[in-house]
Short mmCIF file of C-alpha atoms in Angstrom, two decimals:
data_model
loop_
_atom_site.label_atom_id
_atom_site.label_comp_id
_atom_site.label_asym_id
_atom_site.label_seq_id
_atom_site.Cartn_x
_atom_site.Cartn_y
_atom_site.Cartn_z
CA UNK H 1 -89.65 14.80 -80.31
CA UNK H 2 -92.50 17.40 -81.11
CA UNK H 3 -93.50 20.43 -79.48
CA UNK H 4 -97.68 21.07 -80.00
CA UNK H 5 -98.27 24.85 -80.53
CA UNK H 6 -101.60 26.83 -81.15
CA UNK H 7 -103.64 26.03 -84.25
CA UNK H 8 -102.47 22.17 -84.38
CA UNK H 9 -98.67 23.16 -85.55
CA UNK H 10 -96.05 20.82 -84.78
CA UNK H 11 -92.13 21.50 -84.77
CA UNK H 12 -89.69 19.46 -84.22
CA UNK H 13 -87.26 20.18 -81.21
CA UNK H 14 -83.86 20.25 -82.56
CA UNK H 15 -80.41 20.59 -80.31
CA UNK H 16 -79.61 23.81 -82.35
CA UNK H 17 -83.63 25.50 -81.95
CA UNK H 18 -83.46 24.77 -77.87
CA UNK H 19 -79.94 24.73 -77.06
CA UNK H 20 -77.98 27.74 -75.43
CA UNK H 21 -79.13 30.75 -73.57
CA UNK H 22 -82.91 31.89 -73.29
CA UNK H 23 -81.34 35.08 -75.45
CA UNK H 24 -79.50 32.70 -78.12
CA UNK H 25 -82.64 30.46 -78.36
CA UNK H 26 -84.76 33.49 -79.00
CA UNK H 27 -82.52 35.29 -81.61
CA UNK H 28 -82.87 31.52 -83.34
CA UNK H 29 -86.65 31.18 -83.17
CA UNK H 30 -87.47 34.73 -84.35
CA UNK H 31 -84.62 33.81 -87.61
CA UNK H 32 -86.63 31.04 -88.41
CA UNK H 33 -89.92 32.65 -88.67
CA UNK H 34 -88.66 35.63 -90.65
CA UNK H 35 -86.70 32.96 -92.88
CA UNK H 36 -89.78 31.06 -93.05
CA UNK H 37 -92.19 34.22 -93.72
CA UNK H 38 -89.23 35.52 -96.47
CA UNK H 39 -89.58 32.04 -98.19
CA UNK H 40 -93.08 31.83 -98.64
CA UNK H 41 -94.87 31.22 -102.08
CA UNK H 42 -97.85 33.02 -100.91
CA UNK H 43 -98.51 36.95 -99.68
CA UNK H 44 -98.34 36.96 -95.82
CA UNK H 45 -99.54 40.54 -94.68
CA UNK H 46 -100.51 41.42 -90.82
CA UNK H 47 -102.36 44.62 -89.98
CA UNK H 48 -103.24 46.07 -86.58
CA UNK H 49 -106.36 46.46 -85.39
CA UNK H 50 -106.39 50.79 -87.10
CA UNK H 51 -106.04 48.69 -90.44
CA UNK H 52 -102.30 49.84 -90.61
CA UNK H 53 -100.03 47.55 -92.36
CA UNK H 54 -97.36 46.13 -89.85
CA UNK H 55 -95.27 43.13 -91.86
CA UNK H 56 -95.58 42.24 -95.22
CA UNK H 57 -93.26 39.86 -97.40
CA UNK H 58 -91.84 39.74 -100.64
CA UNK H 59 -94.23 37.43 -102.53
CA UNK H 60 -97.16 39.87 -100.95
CA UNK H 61 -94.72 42.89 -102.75
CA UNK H 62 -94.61 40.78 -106.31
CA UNK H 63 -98.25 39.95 -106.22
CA UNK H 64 -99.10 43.36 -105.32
CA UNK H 65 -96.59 45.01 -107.63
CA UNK H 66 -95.19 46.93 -104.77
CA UNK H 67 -92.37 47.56 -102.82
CA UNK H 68 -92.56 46.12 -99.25
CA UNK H 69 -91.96 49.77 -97.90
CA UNK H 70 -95.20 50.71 -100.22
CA UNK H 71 -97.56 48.05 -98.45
CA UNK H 72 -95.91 49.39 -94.76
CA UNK H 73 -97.35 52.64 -95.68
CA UNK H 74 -100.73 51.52 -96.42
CA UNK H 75 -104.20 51.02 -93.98
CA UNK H 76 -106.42 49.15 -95.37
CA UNK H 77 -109.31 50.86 -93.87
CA UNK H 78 -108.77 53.65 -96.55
CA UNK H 79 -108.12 51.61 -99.57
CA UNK H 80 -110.68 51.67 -102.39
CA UNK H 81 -109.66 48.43 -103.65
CA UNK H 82 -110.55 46.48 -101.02
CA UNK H 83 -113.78 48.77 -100.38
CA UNK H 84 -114.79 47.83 -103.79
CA UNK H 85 -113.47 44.27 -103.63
CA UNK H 86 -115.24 43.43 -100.16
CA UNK H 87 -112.21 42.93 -98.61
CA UNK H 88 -112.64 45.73 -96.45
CA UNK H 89 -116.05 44.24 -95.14
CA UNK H 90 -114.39 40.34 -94.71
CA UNK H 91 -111.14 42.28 -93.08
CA UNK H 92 -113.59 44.21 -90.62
CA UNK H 93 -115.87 40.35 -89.61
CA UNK H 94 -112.41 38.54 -89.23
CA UNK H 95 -111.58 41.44 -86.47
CA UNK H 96 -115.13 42.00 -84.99
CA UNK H 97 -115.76 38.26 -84.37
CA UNK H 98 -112.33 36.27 -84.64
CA UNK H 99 -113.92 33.88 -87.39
CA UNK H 100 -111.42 33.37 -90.03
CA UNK H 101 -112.62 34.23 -93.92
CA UNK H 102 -111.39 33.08 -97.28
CA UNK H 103 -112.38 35.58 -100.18
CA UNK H 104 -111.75 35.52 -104.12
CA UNK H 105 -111.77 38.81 -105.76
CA UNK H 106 -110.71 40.12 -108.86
CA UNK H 107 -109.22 43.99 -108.24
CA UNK H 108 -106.91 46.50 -109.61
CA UNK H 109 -104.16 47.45 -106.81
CA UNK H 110 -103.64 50.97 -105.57
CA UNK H 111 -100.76 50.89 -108.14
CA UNK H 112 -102.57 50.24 -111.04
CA UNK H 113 -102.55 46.22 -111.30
CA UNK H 114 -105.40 44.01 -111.83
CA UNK H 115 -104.77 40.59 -110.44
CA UNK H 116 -107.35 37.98 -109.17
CA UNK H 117 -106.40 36.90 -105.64
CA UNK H 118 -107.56 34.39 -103.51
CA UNK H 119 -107.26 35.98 -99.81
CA UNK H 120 -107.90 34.57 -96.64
CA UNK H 121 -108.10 36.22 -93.04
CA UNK H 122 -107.35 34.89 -89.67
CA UNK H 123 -107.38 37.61 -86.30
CA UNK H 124 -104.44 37.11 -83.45
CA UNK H 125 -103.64 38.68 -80.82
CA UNK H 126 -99.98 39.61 -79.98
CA UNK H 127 -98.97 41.38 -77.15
CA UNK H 128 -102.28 42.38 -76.03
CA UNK H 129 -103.34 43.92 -79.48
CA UNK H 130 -105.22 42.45 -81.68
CA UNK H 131 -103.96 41.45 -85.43
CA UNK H 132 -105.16 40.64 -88.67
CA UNK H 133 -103.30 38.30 -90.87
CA UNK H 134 -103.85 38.04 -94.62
CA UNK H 135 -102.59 35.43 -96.35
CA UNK H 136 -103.04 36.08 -100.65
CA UNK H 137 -102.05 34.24 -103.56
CA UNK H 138 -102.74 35.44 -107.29
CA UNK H 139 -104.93 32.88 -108.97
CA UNK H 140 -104.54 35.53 -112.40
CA UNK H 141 -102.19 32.88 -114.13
CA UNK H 142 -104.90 29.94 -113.04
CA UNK H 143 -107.56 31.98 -115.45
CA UNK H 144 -105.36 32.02 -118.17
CA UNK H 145 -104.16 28.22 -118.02
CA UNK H 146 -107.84 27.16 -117.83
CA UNK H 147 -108.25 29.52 -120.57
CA UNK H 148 -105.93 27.85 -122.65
CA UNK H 149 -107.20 24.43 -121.61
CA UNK H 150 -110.44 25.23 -123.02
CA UNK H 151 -109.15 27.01 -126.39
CA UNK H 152 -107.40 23.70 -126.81
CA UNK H 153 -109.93 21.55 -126.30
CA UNK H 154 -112.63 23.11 -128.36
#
C-alpha cells in the first residue's frame, strides 16, 4: 500500500516504517532520509534563505573537493564562484519566485578545483523558513569520454 507525498513521491508503507510509537516511527523516518541523502550519487546541498549552507552530503564534499564541515561554513551569497558562474543569480530566482532552475556551468571551487557541474535548484519551506535545495552532479568526466569518443572516431 502507498502513501502519496508532495511532489508526486510515493513510499511504500512497511510494518517496520509505521509500526511502534509516534517517537520510534519518527527516529525511523528521519534514519531513512539521512541514509537515503548519505547514499546518493549526486551533491544534495540545502541553504537557508541568508544563503548559509545548512546540510550537505558526501558526494556534494567529493565533487566539491571539500570536507562536509568546509561546505557548512560557506554562504553562497558571498562566493565568487557562483557570482561568476551565475549560480548566484539562478540561486537568488529559485528563492524570489519558487520556480525551480537547472544550470550547467563550468567553475573553479573556492578550493581551487575546476569541475563542470550540472546544478539544479528547487525552494522549500521547512518549518516556516524558507530553503533552497541544490542538487549537483559533475558532468567533468562526461567531457572527457566524449572527448575520447571523438579522438577515436576521427
Amino acid at each position: 500500500d502507498l502513501v502519496q507525498m508532495k511532489r508526486g513521491v510515493r513510499v511504500r508503507k512497511t510494518a517496520k516504517a509505521v509500526g511502534g510509537g509516534g517517537e520510534r516511527k519518527t527516529a525511523e523516518i528521519l534514519e531513512y532520509a539521512r541514509k537515503l541523502i548519505e547514499a546518493a550519487p549526486v551533491g544534495i546541498l540545502t541553504y537557508d534563505a541568508s544563503g548559509q549552507c545548512v546540510s550537505a552530503n558526501g558526494a556534494a564534499a567529493r565533487i566539491m573537493d571539500a570536507t562536509i564541515e568546509r561546505l557548512l561554513a560557506q554562504n553562497f551569497r558571498t562566493l565568487k564562484s557562483w557570482k561568476a558562474s551565475g549560480l548566484l543569480e539562478a540561486a537568488e530566482k529559485t528563492l524570489a519566485t519558487g520556480r525551480g532552475r537547472r544550470l550547467e556551468t563550468r567553475l573553479t571551487t573556492t578550493l581551487g578545483k575546476s569541475v563542470r557541474l550540472d546544478n539544479q535548484f528547487e525552494r522549500f519551506v521547512s518549518g516556516g523558513g524558507q530553503f533552497l535545495l541544490c542538487v549537483v552532479s559533475d558532468t567533468s568526466t562526461l567531457d572527457a569520454a566524449h572527448g575520447q569518443e571523438i579522438r577515436r572516431y576521427s
